[in-house]
Short mmCIF file of C-alpha atoms in Angstrom, two decimals:
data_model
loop_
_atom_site.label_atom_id
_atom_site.label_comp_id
_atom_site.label_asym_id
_atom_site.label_seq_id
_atom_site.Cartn_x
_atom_site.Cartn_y
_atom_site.Cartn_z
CA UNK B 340 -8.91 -6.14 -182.67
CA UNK B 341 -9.44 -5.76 -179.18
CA UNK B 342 -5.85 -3.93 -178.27
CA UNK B 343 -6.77 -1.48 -181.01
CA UNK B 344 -10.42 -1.31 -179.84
CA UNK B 345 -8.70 0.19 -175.87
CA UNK B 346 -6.47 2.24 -177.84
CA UNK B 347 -9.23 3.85 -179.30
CA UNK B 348 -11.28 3.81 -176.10
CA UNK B 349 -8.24 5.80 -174.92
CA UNK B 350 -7.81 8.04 -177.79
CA UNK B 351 -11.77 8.25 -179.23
CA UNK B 352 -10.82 11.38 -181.48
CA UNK B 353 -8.24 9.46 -182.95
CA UNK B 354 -8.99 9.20 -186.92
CA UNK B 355 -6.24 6.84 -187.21
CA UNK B 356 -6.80 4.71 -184.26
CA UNK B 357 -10.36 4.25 -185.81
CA UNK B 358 -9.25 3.83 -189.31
CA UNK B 359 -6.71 1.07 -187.57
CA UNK B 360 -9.87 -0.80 -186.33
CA UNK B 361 -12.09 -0.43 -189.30
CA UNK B 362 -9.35 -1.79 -191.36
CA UNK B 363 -8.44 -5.05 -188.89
CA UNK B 364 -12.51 -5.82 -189.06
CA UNK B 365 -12.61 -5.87 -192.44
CA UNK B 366 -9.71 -7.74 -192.68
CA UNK B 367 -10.78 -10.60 -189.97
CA UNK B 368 -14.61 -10.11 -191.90
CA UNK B 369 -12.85 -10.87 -195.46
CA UNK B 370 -10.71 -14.34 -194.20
CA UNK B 371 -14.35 -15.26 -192.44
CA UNK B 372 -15.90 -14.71 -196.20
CA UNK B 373 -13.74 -16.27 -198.11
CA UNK B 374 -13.42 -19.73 -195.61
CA UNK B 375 -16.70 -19.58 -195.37
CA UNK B 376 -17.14 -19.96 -199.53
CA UNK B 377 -13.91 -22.33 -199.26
CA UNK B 378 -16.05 -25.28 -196.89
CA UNK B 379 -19.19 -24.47 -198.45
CA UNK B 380 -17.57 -25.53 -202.13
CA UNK B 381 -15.67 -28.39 -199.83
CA UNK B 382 -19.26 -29.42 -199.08
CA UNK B 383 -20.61 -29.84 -202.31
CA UNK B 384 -17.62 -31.85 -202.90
CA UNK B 385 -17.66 -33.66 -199.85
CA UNK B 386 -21.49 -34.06 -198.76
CA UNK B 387 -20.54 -37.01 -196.49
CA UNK B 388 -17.82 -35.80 -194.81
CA UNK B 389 -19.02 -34.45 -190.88
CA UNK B 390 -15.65 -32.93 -190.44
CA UNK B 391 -16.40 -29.61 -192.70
CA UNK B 392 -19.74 -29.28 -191.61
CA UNK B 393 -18.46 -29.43 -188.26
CA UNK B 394 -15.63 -26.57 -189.70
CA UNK B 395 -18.39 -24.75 -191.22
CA UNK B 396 -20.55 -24.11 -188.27
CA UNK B 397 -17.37 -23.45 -186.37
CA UNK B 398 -16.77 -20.45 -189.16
CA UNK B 399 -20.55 -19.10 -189.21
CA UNK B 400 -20.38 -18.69 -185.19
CA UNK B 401 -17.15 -16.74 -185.84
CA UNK B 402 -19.19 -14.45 -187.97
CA UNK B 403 -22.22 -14.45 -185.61
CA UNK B 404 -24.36 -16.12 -188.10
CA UNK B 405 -25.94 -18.63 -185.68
CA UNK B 406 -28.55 -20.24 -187.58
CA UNK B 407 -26.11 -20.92 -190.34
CA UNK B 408 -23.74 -22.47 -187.56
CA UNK B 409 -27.08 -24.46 -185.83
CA UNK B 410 -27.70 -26.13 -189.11
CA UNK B 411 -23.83 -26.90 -190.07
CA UNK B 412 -23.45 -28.48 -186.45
CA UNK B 413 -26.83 -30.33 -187.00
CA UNK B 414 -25.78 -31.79 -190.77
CA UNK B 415 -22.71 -32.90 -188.98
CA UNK B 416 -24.55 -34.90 -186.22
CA UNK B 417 -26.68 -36.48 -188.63
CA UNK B 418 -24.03 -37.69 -190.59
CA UNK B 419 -22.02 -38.34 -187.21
CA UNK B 420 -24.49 -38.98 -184.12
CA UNK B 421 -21.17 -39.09 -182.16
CA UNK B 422 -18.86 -36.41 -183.43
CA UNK B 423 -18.39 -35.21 -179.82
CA UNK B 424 -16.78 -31.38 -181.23
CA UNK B 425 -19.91 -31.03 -183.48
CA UNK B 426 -21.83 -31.68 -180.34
CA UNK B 427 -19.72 -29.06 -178.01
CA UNK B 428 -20.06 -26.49 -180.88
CA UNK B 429 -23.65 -27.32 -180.90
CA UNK B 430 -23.82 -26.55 -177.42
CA UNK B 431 -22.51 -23.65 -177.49
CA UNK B 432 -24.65 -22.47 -180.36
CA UNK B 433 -27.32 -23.31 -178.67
CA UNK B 434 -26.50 -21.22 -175.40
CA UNK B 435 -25.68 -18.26 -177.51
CA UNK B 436 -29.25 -18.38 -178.97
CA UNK B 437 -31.00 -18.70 -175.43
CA UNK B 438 -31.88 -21.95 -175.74
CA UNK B 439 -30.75 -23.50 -172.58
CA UNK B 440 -32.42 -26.74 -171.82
CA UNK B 441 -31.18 -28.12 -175.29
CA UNK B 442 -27.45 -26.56 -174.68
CA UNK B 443 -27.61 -28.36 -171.54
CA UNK B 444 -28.98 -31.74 -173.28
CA UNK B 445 -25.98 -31.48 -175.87
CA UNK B 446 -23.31 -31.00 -173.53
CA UNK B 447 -24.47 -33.86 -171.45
CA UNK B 448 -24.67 -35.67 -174.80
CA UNK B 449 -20.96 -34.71 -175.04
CA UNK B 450 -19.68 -35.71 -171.84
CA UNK B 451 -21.43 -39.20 -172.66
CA UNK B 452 -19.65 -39.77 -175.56
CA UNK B 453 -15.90 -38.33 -174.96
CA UNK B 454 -16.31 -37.94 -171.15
CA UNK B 455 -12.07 -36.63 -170.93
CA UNK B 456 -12.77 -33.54 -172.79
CA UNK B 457 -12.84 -30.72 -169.58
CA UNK B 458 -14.71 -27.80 -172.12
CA UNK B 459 -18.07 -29.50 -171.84
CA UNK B 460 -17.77 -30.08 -168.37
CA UNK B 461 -16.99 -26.60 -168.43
CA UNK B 462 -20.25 -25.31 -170.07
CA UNK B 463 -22.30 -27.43 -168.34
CA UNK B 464 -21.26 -25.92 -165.31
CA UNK B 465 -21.08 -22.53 -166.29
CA UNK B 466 -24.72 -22.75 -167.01
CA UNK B 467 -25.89 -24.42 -164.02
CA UNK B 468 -23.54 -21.51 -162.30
CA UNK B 469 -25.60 -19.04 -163.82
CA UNK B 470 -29.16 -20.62 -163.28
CA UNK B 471 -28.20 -20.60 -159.73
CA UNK B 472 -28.03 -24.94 -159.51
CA UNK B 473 -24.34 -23.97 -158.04
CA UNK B 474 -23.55 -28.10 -156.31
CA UNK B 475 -24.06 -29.11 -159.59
CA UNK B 476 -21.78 -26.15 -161.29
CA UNK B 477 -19.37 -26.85 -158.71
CA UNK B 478 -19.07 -30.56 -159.68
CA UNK B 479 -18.71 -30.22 -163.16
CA UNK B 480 -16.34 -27.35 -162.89
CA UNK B 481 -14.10 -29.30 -160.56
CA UNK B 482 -14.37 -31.87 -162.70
CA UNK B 483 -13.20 -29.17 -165.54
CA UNK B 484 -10.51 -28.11 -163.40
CA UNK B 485 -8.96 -31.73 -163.09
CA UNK B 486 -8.91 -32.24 -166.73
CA UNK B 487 -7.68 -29.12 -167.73
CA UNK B 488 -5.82 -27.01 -165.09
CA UNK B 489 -4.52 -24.80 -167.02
CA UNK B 490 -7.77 -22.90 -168.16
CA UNK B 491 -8.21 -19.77 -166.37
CA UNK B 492 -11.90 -19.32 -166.98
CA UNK B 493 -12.67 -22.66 -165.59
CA UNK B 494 -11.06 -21.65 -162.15
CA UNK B 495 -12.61 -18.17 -162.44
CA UNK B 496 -16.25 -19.38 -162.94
CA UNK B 497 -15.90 -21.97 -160.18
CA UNK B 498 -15.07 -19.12 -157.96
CA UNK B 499 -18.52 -17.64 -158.65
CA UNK B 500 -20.17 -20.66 -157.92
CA UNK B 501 -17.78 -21.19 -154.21
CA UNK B 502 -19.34 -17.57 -153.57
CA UNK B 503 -22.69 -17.95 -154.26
CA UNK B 504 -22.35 -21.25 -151.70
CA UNK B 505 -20.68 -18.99 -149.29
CA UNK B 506 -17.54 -20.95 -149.46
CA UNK B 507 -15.16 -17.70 -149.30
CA UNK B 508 -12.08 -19.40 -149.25
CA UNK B 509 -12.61 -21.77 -151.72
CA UNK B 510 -13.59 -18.68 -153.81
CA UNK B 511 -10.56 -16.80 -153.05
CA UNK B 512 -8.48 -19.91 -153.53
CA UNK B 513 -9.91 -20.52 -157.24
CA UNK B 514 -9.80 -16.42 -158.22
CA UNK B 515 -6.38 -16.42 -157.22
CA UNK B 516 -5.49 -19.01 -159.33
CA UNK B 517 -7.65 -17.56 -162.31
CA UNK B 518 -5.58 -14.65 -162.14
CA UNK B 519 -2.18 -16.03 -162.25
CA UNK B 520 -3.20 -17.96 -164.98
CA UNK B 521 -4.72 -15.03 -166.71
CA UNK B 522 -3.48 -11.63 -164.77
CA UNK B 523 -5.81 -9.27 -167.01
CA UNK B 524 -8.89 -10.81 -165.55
CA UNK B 525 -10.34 -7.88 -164.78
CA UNK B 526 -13.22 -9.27 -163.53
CA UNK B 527 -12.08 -11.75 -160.92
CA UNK B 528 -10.20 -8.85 -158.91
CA UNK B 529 -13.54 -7.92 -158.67
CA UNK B 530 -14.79 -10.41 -157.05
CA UNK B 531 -11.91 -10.65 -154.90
CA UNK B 532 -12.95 -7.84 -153.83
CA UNK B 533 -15.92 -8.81 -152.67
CA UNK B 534 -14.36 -12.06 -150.88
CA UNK B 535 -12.41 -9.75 -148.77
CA UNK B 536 -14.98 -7.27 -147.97
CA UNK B 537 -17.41 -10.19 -146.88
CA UNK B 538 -14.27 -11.50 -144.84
CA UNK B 539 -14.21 -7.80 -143.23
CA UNK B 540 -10.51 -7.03 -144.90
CA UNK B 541 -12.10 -3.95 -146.14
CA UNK B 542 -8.53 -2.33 -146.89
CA UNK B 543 -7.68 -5.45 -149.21
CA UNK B 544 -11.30 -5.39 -150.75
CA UNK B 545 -10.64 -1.74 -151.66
CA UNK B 546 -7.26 -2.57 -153.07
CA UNK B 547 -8.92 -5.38 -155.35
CA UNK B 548 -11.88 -2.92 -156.43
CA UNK B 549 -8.72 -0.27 -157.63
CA UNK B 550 -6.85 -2.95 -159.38
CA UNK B 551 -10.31 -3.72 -161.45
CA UNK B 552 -10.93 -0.31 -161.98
CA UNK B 553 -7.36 -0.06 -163.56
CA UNK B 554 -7.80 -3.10 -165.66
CA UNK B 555 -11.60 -1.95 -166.38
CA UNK B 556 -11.19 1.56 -167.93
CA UNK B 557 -9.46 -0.18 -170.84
CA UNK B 558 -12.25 -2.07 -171.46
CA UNK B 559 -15.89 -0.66 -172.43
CA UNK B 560 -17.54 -3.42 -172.55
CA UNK B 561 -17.27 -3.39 -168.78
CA UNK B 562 -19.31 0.06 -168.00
CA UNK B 563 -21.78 -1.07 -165.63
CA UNK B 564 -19.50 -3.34 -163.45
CA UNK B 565 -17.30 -0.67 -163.37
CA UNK B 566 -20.29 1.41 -161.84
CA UNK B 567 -21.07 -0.77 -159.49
CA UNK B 568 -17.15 -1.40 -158.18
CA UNK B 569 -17.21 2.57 -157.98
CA UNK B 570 -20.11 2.72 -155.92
CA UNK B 571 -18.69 -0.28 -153.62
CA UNK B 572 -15.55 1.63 -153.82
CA UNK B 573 -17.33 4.81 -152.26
CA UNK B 574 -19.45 2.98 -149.52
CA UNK B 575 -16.20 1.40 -148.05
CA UNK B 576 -14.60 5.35 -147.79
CA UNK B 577 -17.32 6.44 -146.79
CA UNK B 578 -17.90 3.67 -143.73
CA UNK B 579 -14.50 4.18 -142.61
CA UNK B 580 -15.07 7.79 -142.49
CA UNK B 581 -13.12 7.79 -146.08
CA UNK B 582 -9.99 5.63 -144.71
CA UNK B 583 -10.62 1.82 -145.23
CA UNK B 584 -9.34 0.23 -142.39
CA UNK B 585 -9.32 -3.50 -141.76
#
């Protein structure tokens, strides 16, 4: 969906580029209806079973039906206090509906029960990165990053919180890795970006800004950081008397 979605960001009076779209949405929407009715006649035929409740929820957050995927998560915890991916999906249902302190409270609960699984370490810490409580999102995150190396998001958000401590080179260190892990990262050479331009490598900071702004015209979901980078873009030209020098 989303490589036809840039296409026809590219092309937007495209009829077939559109039709392409409209028909991949309704496919994806008519496998989410039908497994949808498939665990809810599993349910009636397993009531005790915490497993398709857990699936379930897992389906109704696909569809963006969150207080259908709340209550699947919550039947599952009931029947299964302990069901540590209930719990994560919980979480994350949670978050999604803007209620923090109790996304926060599950993914503890998580961490207490299966404390080896690095995606609630990441979530916790992604939060805290984002409410500004950035020791704590750096601990968790690390703690993340040890688990699972391999996630590029992990290493990405733990940049943010590096940056917000001032910690440039620990920043630069983790969006580096982000990005090999995950090259179309748009937003991390963004933030690279503004590593280097802290630093005072304005040229470098520039040539992070235009590889965003490459990645970032594909994607319109990115409008206003793209507006910003373009304004950062300009100020650097037009403080180096439009060459930007180191």
């Amino acid at each position: 969906i989303e490589v036809l979605q840039i296409a026809l960001h590219l092309e937007p009076d495209s009829e077939r580029r559109r039709a392409d779209v409209e028909k991949v949405i309704q496919q994806r929407e008519k496998y989410l209806s039908d497994a949808v009715e498939s665990y809810r006649s599993a349910v009636r035929q397993q009531p005790a079973n915490p497993e398709i409740y857990d699936a379930l929820g897992a389906l109704y957050l696909m569809q963006g039906e969150l207080g259908l995927a709340e209550d699947s998560f919550r039947s599952a915890l009931k029947l299964a206090p302990d069901n540590a991916p209930a719990r994560l999906h919980l979480g994350k249902t949670l978050y999604e509906r803007m209620q923090i302190e109790e996304a926060i409270q599950a993914f503890q609960r998580v961490i207490l029960v299966q404390p080896n699984l690095a995606e609630a370490y990441q979530q916790l810490g992604i939060i805290e990165q984002e409410q500004g409580q950035l020791a704590e999102a750096i601990q968790h995150l690390q703690q993340a990053r040890s688990l699972e190396p391999g996630d590029a998001m992990t290493h990405y958000h733990l940049g943010l919180a590096y940056q917000g401590q001032n910690l440039l080179s620990d920043a630069m260190t983790a969006y580096q890795t982000a990005l090999r892990l995950k090259p179309d990262l748009a937003v991390a050479y963004s933030h690279l970006g503004d590593v280097y331009t802290q630093q005072g490598s304005l040229r470098v900071g520039l040539t992070f800004y235009q590889k965003f702004l490459k990645l970032a015209k594909l994607r319109p979901d990115l409008k206003r950081q793209i507006a910003e980078v373009e304004t950062k873009s300009a100020e650097l030209f037009k403080s180096e008397g439009g060459d930007a020098r180191q």
